[in-house]
PDB file of C-alpha atoms in Angstrom:
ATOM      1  CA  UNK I   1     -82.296 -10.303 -33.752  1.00  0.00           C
ATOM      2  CA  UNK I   2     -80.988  -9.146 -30.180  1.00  0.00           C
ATOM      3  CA  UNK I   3     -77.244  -9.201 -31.521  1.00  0.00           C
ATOM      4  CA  UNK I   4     -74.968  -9.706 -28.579  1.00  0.00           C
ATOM      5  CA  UNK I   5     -76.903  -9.728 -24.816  1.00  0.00           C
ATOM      6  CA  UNK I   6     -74.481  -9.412 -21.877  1.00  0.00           C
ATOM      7  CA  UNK I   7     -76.069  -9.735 -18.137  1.00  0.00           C
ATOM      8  CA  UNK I   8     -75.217  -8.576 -15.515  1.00  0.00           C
ATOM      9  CA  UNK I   9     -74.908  -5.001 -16.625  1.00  0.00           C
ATOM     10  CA  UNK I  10     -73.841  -4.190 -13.260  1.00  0.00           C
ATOM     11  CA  UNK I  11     -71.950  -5.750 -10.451  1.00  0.00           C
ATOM     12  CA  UNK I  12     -70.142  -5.076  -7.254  1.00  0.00           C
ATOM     13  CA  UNK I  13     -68.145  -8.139  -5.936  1.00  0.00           C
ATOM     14  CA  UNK I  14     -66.030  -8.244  -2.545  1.00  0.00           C
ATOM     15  CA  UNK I  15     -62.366  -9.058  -3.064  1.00  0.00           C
ATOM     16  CA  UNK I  16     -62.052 -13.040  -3.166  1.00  0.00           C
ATOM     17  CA  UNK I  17     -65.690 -13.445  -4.569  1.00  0.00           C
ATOM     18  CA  UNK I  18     -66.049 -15.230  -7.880  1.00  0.00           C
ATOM     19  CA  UNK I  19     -68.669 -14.915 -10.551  1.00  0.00           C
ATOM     20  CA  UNK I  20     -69.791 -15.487 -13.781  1.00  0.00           C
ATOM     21  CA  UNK I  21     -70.428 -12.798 -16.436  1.00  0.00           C
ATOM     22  CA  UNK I  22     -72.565 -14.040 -19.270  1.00  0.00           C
ATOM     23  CA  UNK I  23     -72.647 -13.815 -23.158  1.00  0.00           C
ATOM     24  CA  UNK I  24     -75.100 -14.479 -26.152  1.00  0.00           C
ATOM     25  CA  UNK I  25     -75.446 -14.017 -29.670  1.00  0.00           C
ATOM     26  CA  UNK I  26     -77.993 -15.193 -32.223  1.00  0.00           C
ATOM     27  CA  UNK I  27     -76.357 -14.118 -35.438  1.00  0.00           C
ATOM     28  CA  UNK I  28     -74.979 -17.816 -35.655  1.00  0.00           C
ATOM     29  CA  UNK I  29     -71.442 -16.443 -35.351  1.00  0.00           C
ATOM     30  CA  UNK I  30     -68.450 -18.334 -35.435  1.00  0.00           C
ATOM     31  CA  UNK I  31     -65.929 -16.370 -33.742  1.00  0.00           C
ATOM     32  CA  UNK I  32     -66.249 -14.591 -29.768  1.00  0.00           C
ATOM     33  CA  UNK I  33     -64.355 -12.610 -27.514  1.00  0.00           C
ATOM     34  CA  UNK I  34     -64.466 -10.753 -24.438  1.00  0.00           C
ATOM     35  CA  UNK I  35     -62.520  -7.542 -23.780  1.00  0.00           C
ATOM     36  CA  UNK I  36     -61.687  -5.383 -21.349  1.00  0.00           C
ATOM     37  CA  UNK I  37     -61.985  -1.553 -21.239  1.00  0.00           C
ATOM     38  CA  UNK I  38     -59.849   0.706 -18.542  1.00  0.00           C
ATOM     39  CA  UNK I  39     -60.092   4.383 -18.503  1.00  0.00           C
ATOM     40  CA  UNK I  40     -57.762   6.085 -21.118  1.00  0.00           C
ATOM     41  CA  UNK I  41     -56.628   2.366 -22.122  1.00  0.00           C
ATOM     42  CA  UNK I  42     -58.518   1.049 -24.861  1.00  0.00           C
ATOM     43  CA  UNK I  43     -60.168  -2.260 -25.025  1.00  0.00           C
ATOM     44  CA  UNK I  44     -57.677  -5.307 -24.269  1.00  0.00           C
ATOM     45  CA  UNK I  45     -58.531  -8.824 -25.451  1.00  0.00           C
ATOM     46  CA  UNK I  46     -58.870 -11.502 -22.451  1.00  0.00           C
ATOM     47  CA  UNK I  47     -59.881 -14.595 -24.312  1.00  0.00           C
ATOM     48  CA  UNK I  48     -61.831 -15.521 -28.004  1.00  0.00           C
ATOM     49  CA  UNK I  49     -63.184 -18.559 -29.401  1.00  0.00           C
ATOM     50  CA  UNK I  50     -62.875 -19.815 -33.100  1.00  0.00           C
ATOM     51  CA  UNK I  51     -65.592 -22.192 -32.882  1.00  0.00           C
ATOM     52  CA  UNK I  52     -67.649 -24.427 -30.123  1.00  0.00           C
ATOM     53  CA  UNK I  53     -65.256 -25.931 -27.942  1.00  0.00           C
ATOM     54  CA  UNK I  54     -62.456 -24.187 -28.762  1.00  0.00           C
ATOM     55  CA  UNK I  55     -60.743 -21.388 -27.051  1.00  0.00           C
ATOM     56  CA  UNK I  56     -57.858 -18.980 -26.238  1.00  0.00           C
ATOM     57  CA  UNK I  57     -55.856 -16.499 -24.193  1.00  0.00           C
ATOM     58  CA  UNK I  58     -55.738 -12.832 -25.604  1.00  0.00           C
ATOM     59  CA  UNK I  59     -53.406 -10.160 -24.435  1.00  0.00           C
ATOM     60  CA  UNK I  60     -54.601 -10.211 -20.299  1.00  0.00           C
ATOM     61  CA  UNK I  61     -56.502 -13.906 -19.223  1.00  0.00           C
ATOM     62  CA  UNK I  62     -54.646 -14.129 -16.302  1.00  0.00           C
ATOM     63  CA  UNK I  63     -57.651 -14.144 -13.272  1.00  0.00           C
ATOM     64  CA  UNK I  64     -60.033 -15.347 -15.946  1.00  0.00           C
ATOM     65  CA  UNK I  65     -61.609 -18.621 -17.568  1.00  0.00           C
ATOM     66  CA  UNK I  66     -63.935 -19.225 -20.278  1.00  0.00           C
ATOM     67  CA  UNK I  67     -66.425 -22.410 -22.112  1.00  0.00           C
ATOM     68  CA  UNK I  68     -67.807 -22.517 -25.316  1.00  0.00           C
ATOM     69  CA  UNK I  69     -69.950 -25.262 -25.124  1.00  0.00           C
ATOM     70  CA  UNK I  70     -72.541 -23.765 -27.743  1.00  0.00           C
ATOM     71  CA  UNK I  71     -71.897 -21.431 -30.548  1.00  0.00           C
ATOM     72  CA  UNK I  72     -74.319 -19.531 -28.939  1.00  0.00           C
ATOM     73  CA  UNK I  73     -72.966 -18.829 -25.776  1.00  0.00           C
ATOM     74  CA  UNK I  74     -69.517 -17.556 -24.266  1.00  0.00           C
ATOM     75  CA  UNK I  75     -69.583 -17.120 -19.924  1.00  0.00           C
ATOM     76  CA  UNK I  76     -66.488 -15.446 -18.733  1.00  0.00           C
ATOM     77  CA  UNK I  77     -65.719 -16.687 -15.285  1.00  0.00           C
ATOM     78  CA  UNK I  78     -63.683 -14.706 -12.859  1.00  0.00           C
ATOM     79  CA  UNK I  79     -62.533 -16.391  -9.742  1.00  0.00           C
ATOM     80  CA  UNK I  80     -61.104 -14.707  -6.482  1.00  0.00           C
ATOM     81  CA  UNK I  81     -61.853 -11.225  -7.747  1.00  0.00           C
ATOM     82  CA  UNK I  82     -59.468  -8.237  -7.224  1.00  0.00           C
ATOM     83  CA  UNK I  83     -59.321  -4.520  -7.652  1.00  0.00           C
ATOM     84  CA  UNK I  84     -57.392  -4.708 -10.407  1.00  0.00           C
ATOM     85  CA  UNK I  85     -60.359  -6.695 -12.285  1.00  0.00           C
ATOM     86  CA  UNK I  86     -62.850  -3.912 -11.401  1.00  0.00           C
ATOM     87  CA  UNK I  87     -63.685  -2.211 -15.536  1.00  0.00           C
ATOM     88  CA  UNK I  88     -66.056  -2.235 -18.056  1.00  0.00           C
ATOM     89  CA  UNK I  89     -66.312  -5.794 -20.082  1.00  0.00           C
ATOM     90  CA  UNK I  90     -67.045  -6.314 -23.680  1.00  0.00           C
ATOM     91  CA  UNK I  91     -68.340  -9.339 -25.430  1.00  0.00           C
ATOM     92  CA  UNK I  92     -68.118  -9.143 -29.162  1.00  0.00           C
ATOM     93  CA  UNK I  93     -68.690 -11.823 -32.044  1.00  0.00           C
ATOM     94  CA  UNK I  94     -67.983 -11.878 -35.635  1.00  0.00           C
ATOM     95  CA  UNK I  95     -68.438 -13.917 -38.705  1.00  0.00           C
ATOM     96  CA  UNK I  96     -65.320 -15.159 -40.636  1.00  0.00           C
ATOM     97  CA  UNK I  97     -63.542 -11.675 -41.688  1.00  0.00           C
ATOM     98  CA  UNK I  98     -66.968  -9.544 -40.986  1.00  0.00           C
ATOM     99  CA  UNK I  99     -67.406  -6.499 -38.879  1.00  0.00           C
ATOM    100  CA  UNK I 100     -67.727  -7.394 -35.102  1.00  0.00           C
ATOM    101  CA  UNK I 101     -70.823  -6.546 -33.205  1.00  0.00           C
ATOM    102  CA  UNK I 102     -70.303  -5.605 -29.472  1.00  0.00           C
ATOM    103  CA  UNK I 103     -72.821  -6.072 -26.374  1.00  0.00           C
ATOM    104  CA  UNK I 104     -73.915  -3.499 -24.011  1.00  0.00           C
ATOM    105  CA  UNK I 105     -70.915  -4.263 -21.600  1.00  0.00           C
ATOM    106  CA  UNK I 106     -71.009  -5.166 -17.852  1.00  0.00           C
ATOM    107  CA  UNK I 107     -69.567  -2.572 -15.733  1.00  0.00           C
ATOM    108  CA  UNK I 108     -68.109  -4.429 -12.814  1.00  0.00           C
ATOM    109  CA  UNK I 109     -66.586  -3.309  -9.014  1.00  0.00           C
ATOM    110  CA  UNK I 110     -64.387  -4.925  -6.499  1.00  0.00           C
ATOM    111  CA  UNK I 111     -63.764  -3.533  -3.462  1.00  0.00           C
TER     112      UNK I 111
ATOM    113  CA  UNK T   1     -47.210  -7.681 -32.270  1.00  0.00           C
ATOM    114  CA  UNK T   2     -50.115  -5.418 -33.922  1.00  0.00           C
ATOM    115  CA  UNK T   3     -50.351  -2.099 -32.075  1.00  0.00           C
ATOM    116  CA  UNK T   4     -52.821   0.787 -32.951  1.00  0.00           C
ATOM    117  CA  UNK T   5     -52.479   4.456 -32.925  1.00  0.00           C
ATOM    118  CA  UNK T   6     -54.416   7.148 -32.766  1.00  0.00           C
ATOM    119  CA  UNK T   7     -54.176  10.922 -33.331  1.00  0.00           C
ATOM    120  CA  UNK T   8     -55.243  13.163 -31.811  1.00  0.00           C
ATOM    121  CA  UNK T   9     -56.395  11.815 -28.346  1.00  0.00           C
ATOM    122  CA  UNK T  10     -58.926  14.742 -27.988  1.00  0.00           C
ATOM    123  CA  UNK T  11     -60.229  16.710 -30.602  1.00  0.00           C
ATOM    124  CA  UNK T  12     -63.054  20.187 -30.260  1.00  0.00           C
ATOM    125  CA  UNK T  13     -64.146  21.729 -33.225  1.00  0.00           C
ATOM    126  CA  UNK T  14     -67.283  23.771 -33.589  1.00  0.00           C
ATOM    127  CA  UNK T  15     -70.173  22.814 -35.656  1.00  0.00           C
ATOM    128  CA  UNK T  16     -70.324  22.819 -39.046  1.00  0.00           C
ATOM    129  CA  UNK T  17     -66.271  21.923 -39.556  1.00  0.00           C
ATOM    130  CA  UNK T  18     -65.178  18.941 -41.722  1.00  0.00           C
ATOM    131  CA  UNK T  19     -62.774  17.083 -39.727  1.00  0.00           C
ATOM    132  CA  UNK T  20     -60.099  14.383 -39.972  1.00  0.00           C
ATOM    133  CA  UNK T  21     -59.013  11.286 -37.268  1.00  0.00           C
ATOM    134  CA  UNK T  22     -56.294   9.170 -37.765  1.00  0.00           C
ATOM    135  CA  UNK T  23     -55.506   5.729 -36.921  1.00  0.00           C
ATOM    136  CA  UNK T  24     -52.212   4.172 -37.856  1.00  0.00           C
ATOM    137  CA  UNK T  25     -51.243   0.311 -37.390  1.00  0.00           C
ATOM    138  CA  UNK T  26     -47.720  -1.638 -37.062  1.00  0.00           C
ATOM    139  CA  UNK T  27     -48.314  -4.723 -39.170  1.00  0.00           C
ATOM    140  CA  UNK T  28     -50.234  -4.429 -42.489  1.00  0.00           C
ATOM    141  CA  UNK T  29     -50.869  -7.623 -43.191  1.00  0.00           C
ATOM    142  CA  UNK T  30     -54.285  -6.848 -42.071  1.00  0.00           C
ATOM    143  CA  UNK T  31     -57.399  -8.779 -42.929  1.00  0.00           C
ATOM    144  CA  UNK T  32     -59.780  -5.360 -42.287  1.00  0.00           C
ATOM    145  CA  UNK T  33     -59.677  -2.398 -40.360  1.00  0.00           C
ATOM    146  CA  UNK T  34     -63.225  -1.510 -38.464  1.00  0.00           C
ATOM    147  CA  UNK T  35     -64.142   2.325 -37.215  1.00  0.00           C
ATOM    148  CA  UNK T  36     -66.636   2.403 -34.038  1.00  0.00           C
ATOM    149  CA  UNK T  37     -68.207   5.285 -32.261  1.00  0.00           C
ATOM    150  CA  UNK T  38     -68.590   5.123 -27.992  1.00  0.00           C
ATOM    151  CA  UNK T  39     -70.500   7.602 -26.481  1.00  0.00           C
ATOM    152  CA  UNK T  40     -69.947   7.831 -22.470  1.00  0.00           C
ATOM    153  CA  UNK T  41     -70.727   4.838 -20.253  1.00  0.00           C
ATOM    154  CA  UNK T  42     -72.007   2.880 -23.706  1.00  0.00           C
ATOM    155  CA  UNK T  43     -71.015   0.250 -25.638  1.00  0.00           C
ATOM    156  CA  UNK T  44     -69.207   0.556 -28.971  1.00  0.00           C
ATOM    157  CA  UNK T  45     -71.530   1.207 -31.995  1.00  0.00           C
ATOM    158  CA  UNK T  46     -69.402  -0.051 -35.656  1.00  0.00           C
ATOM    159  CA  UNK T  47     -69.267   2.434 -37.937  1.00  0.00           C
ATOM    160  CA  UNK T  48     -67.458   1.375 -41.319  1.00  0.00           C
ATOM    161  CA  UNK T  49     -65.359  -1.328 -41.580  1.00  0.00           C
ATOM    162  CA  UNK T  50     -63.113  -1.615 -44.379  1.00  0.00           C
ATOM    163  CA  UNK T  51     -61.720  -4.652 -46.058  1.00  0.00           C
ATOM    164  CA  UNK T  52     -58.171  -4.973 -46.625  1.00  0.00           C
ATOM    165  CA  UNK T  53     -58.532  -5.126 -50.965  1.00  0.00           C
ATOM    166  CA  UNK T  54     -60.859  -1.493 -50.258  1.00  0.00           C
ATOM    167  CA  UNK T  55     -59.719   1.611 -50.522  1.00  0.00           C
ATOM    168  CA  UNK T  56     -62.448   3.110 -49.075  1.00  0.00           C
ATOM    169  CA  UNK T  57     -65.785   2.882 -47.477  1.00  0.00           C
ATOM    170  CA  UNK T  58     -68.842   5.588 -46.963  1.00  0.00           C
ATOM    171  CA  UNK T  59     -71.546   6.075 -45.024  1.00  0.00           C
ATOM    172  CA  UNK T  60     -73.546   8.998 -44.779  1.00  0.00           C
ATOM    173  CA  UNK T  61     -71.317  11.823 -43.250  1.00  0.00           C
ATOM    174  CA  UNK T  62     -68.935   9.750 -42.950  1.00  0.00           C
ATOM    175  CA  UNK T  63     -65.873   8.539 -45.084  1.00  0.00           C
ATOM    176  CA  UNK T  64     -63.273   6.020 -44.026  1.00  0.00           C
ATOM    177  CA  UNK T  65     -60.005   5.295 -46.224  1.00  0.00           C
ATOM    178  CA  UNK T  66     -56.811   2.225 -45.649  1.00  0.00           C
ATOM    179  CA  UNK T  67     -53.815   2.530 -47.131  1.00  0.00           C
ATOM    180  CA  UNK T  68     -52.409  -0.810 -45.853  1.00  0.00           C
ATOM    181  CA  UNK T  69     -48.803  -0.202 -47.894  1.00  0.00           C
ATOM    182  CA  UNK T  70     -48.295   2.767 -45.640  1.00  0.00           C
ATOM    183  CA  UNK T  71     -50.420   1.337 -41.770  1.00  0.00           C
ATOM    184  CA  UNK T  72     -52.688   4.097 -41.939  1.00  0.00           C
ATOM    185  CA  UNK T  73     -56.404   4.869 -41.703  1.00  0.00           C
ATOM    186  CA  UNK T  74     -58.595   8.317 -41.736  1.00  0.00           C
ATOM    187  CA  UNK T  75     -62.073   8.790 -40.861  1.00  0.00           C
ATOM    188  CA  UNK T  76     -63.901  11.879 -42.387  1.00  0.00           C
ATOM    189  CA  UNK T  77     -66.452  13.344 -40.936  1.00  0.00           C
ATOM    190  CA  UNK T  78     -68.463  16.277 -42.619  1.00  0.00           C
ATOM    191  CA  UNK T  79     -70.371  19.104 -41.375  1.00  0.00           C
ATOM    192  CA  UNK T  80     -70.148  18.122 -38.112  1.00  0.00           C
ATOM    193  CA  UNK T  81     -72.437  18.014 -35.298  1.00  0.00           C
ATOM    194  CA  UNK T  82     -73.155  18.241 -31.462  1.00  0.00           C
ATOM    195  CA  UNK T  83     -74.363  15.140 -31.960  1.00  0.00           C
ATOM    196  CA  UNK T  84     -71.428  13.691 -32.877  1.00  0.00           C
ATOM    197  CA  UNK T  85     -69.499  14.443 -29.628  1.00  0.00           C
ATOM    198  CA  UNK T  86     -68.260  10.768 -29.217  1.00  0.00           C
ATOM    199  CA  UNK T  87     -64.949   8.796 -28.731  1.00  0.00           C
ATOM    200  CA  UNK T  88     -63.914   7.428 -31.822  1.00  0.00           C
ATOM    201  CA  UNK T  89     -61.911   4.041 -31.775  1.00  0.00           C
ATOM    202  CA  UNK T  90     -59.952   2.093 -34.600  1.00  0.00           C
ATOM    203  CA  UNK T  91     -59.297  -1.574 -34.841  1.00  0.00           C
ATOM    204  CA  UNK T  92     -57.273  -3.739 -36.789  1.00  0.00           C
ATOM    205  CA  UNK T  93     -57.936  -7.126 -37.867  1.00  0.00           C
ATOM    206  CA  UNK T  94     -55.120  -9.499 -38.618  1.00  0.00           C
ATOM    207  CA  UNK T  95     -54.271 -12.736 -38.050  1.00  0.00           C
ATOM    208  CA  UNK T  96     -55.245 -12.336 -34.223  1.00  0.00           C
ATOM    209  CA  UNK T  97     -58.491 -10.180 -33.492  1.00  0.00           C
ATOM    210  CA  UNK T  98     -59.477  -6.817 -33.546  1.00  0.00           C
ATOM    211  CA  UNK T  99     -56.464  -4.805 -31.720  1.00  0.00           C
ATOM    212  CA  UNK T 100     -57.623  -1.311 -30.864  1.00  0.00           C
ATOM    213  CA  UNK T 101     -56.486   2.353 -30.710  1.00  0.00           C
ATOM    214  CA  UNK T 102     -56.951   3.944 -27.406  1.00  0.00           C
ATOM    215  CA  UNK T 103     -59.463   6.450 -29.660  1.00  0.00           C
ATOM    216  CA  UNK T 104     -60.006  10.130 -30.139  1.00  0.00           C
ATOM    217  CA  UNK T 105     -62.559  12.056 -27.799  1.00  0.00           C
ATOM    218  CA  UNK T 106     -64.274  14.720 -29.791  1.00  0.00           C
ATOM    219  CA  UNK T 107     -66.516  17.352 -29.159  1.00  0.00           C
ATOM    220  CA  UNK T 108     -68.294  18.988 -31.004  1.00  0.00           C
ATOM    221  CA  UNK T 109     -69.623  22.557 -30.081  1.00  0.00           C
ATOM    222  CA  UNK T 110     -72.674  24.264 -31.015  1.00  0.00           C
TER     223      UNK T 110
END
């Protein structure tokens, strides 16, 4: 089992660039989110999904969009990047009321 | 709306001391609390996670306690080590997902 797998790890993006950070998990897990860590701030909640097909917004989604088209899968897309979206990103997944398991994280620049 | 404490925000001990972090939590109609360890510039590692009809949970070093009636949570860790310089995050698990603390940085000196 890999767990969760988040690519890229790293990534500098121009202001007004867009891209695509991607997620996977191969526990077979239900439930998916992506967070958001800032220095001193703890990690925020952008968006989760319940299930294939379904998603929605956490605490901070504005300047973000995601898909869950497989359970598999969850792609957080960022269009016209700004400074304020430069952090560290976490995908996470979970099973009912388990314990979540967390990728790696994608540390991510825009200048 | 669910929000997560913790106490203290830094922590440094030296080696060999048991120690004590809190967590405390606004709502506690909580569905399980979860305890992870992040060492710099890595992701978050789970440590215990502790159902809401628990008291209690163990692992190793480590013991983690809920007392939902009153929003808190403690994590115990004994003898400690350098290696256990970390930051030490709580999360809460409710009807909406995990809600963090903004964790405890602790160091541990030899």
């Amino acid at each position: 089992n890999a767990g969760v797998t988040q690519t890229p790890k790293f990534r500098i993006l121009k202001i007004g660039q867009s891209m695509t950070l991607q997620c996977t998990q191969d526990m077979n897990h239900n439930y998916m989110y992506w967070y958001r860590q800032d220095p001193g701030m703890g990690l925020k909640l952008i968006y989760y999904s319940v299930g294939a097909g379904i998603t929605d917004k956490g605490e901070v989604p504005n300047g973000y969009n995601v898909s869950r088209s497989t359970t598999e899968d969850f792609p957080l897309r960022l269009e016209l990047a700004a400074p304020s979206q430069t952090s560290v990103y976490f995908c996470a997944s979970s099973y009912g009321t388990d314990g979540y398991t967390f990728g790696s994280g994608t540390r991510l620049t825009v200048v | 709306k669910q929000e997560v404490t913790q106490i203290p925000a830094a922590l440094s001990v030296p080696e060999g001391e048991n120690l004590v972090l809190n967590c405390s939590f606004t709502d506690s109609a909580i569905y399980n609390l979860q305890w992870f360890r992040q060492d710099p510039g890595k992701g978050l590692t789970s440590l215990l996670l502790i159902q809401s009809s628990q008291r209690e949970q163990t692992s190793g070093r480590l013991n983690a306690s809920l007392d939902k009636s009153s929003g808190r949570s403690t994590l115990y860790i004994a003898a400690s080590q350098p290696g256990d310089s970390a930051t030490y995050l709580c999360a809460a698990r409710g009807n909406t997902p995990l809600v963090f603390g903004k964790g405890t940085r602790l160091s541990v000196i030899a």
